[in-house]
Short mmCIF file of C-alpha atoms in Angstrom, two decimals:
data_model
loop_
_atom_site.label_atom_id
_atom_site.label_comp_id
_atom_site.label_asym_id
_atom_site.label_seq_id
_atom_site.Cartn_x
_atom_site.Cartn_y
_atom_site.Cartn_z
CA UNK A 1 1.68 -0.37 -24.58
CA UNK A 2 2.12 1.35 -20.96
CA UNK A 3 5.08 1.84 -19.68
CA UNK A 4 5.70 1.38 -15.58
CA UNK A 5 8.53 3.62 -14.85
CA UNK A 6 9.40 2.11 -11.06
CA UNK A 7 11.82 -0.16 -8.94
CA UNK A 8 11.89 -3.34 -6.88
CA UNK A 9 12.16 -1.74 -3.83
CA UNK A 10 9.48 0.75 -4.24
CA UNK A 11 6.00 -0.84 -2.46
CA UNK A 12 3.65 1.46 -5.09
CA UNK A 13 5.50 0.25 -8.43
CA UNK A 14 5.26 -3.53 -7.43
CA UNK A 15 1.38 -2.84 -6.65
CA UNK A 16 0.82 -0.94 -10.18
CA UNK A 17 3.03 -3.72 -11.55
CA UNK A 18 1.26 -6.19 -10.32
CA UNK A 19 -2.23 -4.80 -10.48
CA UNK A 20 -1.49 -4.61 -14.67
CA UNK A 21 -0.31 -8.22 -14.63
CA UNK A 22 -3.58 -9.33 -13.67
CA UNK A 23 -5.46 -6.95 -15.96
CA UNK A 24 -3.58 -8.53 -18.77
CA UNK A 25 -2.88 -5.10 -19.81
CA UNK A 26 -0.03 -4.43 -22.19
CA UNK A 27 2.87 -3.49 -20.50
CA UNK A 28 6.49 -2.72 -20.13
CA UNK A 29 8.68 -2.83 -16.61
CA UNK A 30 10.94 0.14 -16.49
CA UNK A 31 13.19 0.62 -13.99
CA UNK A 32 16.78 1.60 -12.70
CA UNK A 33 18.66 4.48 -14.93
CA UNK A 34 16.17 4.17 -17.80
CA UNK A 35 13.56 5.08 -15.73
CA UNK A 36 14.83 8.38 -14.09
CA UNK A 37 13.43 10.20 -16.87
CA UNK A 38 9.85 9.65 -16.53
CA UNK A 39 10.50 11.74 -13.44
CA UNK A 40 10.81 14.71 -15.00
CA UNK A 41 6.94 14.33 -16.69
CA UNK A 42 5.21 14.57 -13.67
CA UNK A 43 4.76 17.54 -11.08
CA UNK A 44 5.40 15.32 -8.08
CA UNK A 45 8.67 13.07 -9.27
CA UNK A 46 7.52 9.88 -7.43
CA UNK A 47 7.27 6.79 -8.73
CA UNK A 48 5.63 5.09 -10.18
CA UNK A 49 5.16 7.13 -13.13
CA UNK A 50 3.22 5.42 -15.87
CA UNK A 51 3.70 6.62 -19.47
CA UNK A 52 0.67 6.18 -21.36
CA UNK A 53 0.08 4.86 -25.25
CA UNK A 54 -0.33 8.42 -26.17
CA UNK A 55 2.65 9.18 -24.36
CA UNK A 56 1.28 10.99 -21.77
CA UNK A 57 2.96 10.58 -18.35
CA UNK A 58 1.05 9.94 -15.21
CA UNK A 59 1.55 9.07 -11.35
CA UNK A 60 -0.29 8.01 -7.74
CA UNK A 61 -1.36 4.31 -7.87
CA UNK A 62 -4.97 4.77 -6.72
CA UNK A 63 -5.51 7.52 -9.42
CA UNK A 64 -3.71 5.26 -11.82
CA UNK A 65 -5.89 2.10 -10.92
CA UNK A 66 -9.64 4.29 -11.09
CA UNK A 67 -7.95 5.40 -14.57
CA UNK A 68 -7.65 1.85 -15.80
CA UNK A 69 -11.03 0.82 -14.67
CA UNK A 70 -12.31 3.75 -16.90
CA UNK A 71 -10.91 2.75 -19.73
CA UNK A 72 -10.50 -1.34 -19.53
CA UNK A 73 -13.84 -3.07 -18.58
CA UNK A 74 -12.40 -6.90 -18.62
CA UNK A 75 -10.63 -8.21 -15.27
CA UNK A 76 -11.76 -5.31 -12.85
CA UNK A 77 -10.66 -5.12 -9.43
CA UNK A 78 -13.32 -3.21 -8.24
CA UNK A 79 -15.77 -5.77 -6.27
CA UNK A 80 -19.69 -5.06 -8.44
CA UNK A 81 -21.00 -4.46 -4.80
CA UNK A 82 -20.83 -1.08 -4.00
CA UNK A 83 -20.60 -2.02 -0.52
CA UNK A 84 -17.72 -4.59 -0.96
CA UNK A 85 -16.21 -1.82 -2.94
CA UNK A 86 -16.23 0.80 -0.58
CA UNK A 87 -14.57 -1.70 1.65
CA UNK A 88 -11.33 -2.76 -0.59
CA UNK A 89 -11.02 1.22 -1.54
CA UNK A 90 -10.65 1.68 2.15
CA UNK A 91 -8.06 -1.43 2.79
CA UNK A 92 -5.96 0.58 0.21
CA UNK A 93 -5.93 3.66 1.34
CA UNK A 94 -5.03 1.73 4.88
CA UNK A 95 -2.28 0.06 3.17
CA UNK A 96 -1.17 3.04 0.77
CA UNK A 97 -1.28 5.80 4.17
CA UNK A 98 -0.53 3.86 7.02
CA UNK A 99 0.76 0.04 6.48
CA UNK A 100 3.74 1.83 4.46
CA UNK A 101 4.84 2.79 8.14
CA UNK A 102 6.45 -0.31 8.55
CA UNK A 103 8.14 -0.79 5.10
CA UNK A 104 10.03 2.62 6.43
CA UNK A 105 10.35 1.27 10.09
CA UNK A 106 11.87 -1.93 8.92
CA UNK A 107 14.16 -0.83 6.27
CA UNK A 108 15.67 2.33 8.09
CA UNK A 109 15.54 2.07 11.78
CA UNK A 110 18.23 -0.73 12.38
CA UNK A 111 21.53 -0.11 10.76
CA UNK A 112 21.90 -3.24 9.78
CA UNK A 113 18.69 -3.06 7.41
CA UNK A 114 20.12 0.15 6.27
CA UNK A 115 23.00 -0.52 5.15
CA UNK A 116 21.88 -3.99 3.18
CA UNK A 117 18.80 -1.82 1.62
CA UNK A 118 20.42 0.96 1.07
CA UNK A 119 23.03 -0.99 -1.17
CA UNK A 120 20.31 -3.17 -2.54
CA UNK A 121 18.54 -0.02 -3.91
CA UNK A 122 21.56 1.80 -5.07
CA UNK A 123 21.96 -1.65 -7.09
CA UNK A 124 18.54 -2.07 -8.23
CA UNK A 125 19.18 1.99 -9.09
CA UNK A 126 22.36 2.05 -11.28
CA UNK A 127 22.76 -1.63 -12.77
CA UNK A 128 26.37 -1.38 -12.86
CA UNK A 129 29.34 1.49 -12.44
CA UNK A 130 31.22 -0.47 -9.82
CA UNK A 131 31.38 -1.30 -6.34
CA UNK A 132 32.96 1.95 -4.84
CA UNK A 133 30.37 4.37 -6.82
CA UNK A 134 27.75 2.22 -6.30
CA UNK A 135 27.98 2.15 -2.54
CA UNK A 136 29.19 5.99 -2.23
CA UNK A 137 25.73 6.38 -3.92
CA UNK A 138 24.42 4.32 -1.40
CA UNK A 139 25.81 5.82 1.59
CA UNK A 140 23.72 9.09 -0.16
CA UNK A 141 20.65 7.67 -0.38
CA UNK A 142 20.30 5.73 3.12
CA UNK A 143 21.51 9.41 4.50
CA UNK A 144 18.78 10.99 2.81
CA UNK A 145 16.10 8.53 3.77
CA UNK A 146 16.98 7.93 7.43
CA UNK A 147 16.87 11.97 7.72
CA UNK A 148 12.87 11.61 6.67
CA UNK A 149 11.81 8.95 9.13
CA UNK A 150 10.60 11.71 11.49
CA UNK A 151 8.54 13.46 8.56
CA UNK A 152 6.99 10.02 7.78
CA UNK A 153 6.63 9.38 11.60
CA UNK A 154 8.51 6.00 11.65
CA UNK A 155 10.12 6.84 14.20
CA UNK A 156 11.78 4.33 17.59
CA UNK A 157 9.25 5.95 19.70
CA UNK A 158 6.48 5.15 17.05
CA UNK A 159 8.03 1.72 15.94
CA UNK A 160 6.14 -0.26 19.00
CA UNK A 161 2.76 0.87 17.25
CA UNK A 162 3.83 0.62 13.75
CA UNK A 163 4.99 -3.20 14.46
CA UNK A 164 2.14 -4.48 16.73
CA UNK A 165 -0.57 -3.44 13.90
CA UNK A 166 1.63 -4.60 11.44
CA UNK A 167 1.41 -8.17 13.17
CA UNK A 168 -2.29 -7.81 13.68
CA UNK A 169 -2.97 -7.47 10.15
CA UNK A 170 -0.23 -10.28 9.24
CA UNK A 171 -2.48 -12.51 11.90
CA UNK A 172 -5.42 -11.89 10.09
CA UNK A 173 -3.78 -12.24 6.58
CA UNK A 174 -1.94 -16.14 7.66
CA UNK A 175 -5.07 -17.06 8.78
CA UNK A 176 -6.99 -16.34 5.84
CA UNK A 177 -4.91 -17.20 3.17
CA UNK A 178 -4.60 -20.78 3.84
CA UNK A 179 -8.16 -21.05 3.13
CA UNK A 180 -8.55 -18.67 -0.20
CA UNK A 181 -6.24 -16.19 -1.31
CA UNK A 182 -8.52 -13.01 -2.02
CA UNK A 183 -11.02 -11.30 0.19
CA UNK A 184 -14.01 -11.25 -2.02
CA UNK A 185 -14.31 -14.28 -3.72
CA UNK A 186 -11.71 -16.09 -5.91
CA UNK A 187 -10.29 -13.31 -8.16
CA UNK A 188 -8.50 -10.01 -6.71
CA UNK A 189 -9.46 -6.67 -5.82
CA UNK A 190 -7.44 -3.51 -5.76
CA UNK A 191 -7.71 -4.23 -1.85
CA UNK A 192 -5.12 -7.11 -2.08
CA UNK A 193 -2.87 -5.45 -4.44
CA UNK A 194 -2.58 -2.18 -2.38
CA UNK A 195 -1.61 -4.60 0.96
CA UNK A 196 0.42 -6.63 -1.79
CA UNK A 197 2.56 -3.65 -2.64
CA UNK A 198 3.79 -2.55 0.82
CA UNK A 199 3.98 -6.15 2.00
CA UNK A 200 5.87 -6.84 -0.58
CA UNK A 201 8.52 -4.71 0.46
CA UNK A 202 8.52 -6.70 4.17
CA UNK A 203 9.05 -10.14 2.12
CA UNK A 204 12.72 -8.97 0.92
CA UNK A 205 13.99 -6.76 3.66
CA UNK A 206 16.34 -8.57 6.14
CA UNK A 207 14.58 -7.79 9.44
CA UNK A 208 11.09 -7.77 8.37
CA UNK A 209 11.47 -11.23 5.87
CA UNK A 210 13.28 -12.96 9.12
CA UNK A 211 9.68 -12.24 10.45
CA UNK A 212 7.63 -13.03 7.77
CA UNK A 213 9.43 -15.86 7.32
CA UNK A 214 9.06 -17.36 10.90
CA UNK A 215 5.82 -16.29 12.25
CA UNK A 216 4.07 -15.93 8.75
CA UNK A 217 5.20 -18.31 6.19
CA UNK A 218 1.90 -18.33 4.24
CA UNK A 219 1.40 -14.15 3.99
CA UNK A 220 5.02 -14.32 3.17
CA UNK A 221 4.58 -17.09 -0.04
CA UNK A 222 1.17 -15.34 -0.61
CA UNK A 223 3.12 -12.24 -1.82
CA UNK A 224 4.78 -14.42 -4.21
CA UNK A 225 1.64 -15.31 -5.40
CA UNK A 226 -0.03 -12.15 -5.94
CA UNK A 227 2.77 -11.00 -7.67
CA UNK A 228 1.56 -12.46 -11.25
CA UNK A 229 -2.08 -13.66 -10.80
CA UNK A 230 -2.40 -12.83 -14.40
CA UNK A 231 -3.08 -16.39 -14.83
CA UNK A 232 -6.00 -16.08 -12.34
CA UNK A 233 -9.67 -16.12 -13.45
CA UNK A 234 -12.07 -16.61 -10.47
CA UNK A 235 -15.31 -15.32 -9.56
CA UNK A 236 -16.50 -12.34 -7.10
CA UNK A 237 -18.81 -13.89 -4.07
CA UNK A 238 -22.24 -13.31 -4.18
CA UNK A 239 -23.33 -9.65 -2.71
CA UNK A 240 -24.89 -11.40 0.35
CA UNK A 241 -22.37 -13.87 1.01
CA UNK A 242 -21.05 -14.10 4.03
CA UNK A 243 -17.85 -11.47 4.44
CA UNK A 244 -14.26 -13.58 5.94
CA UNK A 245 -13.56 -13.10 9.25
CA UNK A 246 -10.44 -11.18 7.55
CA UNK A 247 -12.43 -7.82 6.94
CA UNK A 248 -13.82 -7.70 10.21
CA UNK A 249 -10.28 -7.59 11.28
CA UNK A 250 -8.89 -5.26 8.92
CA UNK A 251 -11.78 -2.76 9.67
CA UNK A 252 -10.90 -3.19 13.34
CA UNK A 253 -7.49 -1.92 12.37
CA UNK A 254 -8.78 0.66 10.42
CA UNK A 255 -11.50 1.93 13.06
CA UNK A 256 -8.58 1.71 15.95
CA UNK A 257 -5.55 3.05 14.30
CA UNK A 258 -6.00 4.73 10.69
CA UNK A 259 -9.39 6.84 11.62
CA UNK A 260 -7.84 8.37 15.05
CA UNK A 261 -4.59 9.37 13.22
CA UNK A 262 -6.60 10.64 10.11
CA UNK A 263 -8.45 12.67 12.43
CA UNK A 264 -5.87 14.08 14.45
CA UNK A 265 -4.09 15.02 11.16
CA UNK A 266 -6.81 17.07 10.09
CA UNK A 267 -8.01 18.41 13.19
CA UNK A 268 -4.31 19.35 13.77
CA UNK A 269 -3.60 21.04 10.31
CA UNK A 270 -7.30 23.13 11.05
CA UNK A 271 -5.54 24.34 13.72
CA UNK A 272 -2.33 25.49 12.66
CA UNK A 273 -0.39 22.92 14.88
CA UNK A 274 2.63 21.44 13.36
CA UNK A 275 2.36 18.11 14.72
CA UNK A 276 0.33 15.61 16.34
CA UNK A 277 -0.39 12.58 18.32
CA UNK A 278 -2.81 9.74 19.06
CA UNK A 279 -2.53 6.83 21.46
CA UNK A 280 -4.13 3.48 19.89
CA UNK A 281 -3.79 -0.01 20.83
CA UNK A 282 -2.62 1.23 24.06
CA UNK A 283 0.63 2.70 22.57
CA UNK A 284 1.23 6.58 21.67
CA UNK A 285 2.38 7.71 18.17
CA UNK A 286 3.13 11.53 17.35
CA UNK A 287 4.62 12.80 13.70
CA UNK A 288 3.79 16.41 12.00
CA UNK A 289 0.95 17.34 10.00
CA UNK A 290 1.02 16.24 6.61
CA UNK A 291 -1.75 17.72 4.04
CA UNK A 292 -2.07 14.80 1.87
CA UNK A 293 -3.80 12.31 4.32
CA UNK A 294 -6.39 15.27 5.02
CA UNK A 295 -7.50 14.76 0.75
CA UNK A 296 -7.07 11.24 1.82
CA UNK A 297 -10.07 11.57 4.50
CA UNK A 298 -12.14 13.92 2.55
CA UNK A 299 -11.81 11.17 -0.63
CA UNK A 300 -12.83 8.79 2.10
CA UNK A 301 -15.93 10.57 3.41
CA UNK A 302 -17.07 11.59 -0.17
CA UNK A 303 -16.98 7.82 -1.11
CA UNK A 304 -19.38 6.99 1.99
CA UNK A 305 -21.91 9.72 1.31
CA UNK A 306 -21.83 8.53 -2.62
CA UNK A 307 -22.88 5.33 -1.15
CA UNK A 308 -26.84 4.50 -1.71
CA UNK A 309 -29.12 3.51 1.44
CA UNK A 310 -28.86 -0.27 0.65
CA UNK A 311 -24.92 -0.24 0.45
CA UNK A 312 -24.83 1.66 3.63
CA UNK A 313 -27.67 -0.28 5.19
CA UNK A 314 -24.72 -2.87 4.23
CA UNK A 315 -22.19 -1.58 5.77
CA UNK A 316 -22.86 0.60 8.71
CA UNK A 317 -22.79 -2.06 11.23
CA UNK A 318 -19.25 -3.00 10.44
CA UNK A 319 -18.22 0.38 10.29
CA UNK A 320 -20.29 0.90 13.81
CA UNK A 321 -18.39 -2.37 15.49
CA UNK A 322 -15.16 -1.43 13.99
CA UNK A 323 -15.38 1.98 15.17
CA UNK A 324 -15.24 3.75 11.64
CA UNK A 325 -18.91 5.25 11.27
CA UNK A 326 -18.11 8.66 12.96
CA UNK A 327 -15.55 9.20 11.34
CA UNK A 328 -16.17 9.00 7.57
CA UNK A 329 -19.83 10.71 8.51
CA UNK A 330 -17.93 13.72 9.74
CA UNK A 331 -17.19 16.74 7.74
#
């Protein structure tokens, strides 16, 4: 039995969460004060943490999901065409690096968001202890998380960027899921749960659910829906079917926004700069350096070269029209 040390309003624990639903993998849902605890087994205290059978304690949800694939054959979420693969890795890491952006811009920009999140989480956090300590705790925790926005680069100057490529991709997403809820055939890949997990987070925050709700009712009861698709079977689309005009979209996102600030991150860090900044969709964004997203685009480029000549022969056209070849050959 795993254990998913997490919480409701974290966008990586409802991914893992859901990710194991749909695995039908043995699980439990930990979360609030029982799962503080877990924190202290891993060398970066984020969750999720996932506690393993043989107790072992583990963290970072695209680590976690490779992990499972290693060791669970049945109900994978990794599409049998390396091709298709290499595409719904790359949606993740979009959703994991940059779609999280607006799960921060939403919940911590406004005051109004802040102060019904911050109480929400301090809720979800303590399950119980009363109204004043609960909210004193809240007042601690909105503090500390408004006082990282500028680390995380969400931002009111950013915001304009963070919001109109958060629409883009919600414009792509309403008009696909009326027709078929996952991108490569009828059953899931680890590309809808990563976009699940920070969407997720959009569907119950105040600001951002006003919008879902209104301009994208569909995405917004498609989260509901991915959620538990443990009862889901389904089938993966043949390797030379047709792709939806979804992931020609998404890669346009990815080739316009994620690549350029990628880049700039690395190119930045190579040069001992503390911050920098890229203008896409016609709108400038700046935040500092941060070191992760550079083994981000290294995991990203060593994926592509992995690739074999058909799979790329595949590919390389979208990545050419989307504008994503350069950079994931570079290096």
């Amino acid at each position: 039995m795993y254990r998913i040390n997490g919480a409701l309003g974290s966008p990586y624990s409802m991914k893992m969460r859901a990710v194991l639903r749909y695995r039908r993998i043995p699980h439990l849902w930990i979360h609030g004060p029982d799962a503080r605890e877990a924190l202290t087994k891993v060398r970066a205290p984020v969750i999720p943490v996932m506690e393993y059978p043989d107790g072992s304690f583990r963290n970072d949800s695209t680590p976690l999901i490779y992990d499972l694939e290693a060791r669970y054959a049945e109900r994978s979420i990794i599409p049998p065409d390396p091709a298709r693969a290499f595409i719904a890795h790359l949606f993740e890491d979009f959703a994991d690096e940059w779609v999280t952006k607006a799960m921060f811009g939403y919940r911590w920009l406004q005051q109004a968001d802040q102060i019904q999140m911050s109480r929400w989480l301090a809720f979800d956090a303590m399950k119980g202890g009363g109204l004043q300590e609960s909210q004193g705790y809240a007042e601690q925790f909105r503090a500390r998380q408004v006082g990282r926005m500028a680390i995380v680069g969400c931002t009111a100057e950013n915001f304009p960027l963070i919001e109109a490529s958060t629409r883009a991709l919600l414009d792509a997403l309403e008009a696909h899921v009326v027709g078929r809820h996952c991108l490569f055939g009828s059953r899931p890949s680890m590309a809808e749960f990563g976009m699940f997990g920070q969407l997720s987070q959009l569907g119950i925050d105040p600001t951002a659910q006003m919008m879902m709700r209104n301009d994208y009712p569909y995405s917004y009861r498609w989260l509901l829906h991915v959620d538990d698709m443990s009862g889901i079977d389904g089938t993966w689309d043949a390797d030379d079917a047709p792709l939806s005009p979804i992931i020609t979209a998404w890669l346009k996102q990815v080739g316009e926004i994620y690549m350029p600030f990628l880049l700039a991150n690395a190119a930045a860090i190579e040069a001992g700069q503390e911050t920098f900044q890229i203008t896409a969709m016609g709108l400038p964004y700046a935040q500092g350096v941060f070191k992760y997203q550079v083994k981000c685009l290294g995991d990203l480029r060593a994926r592509y070269a992995a690739l074999d000549s058909d799979a790329k022969a595949k590919l390389d056209p979208l990545l050419v029209e989307a504008g994503c070849l350069i950079a994931l050959q570079a290096g």
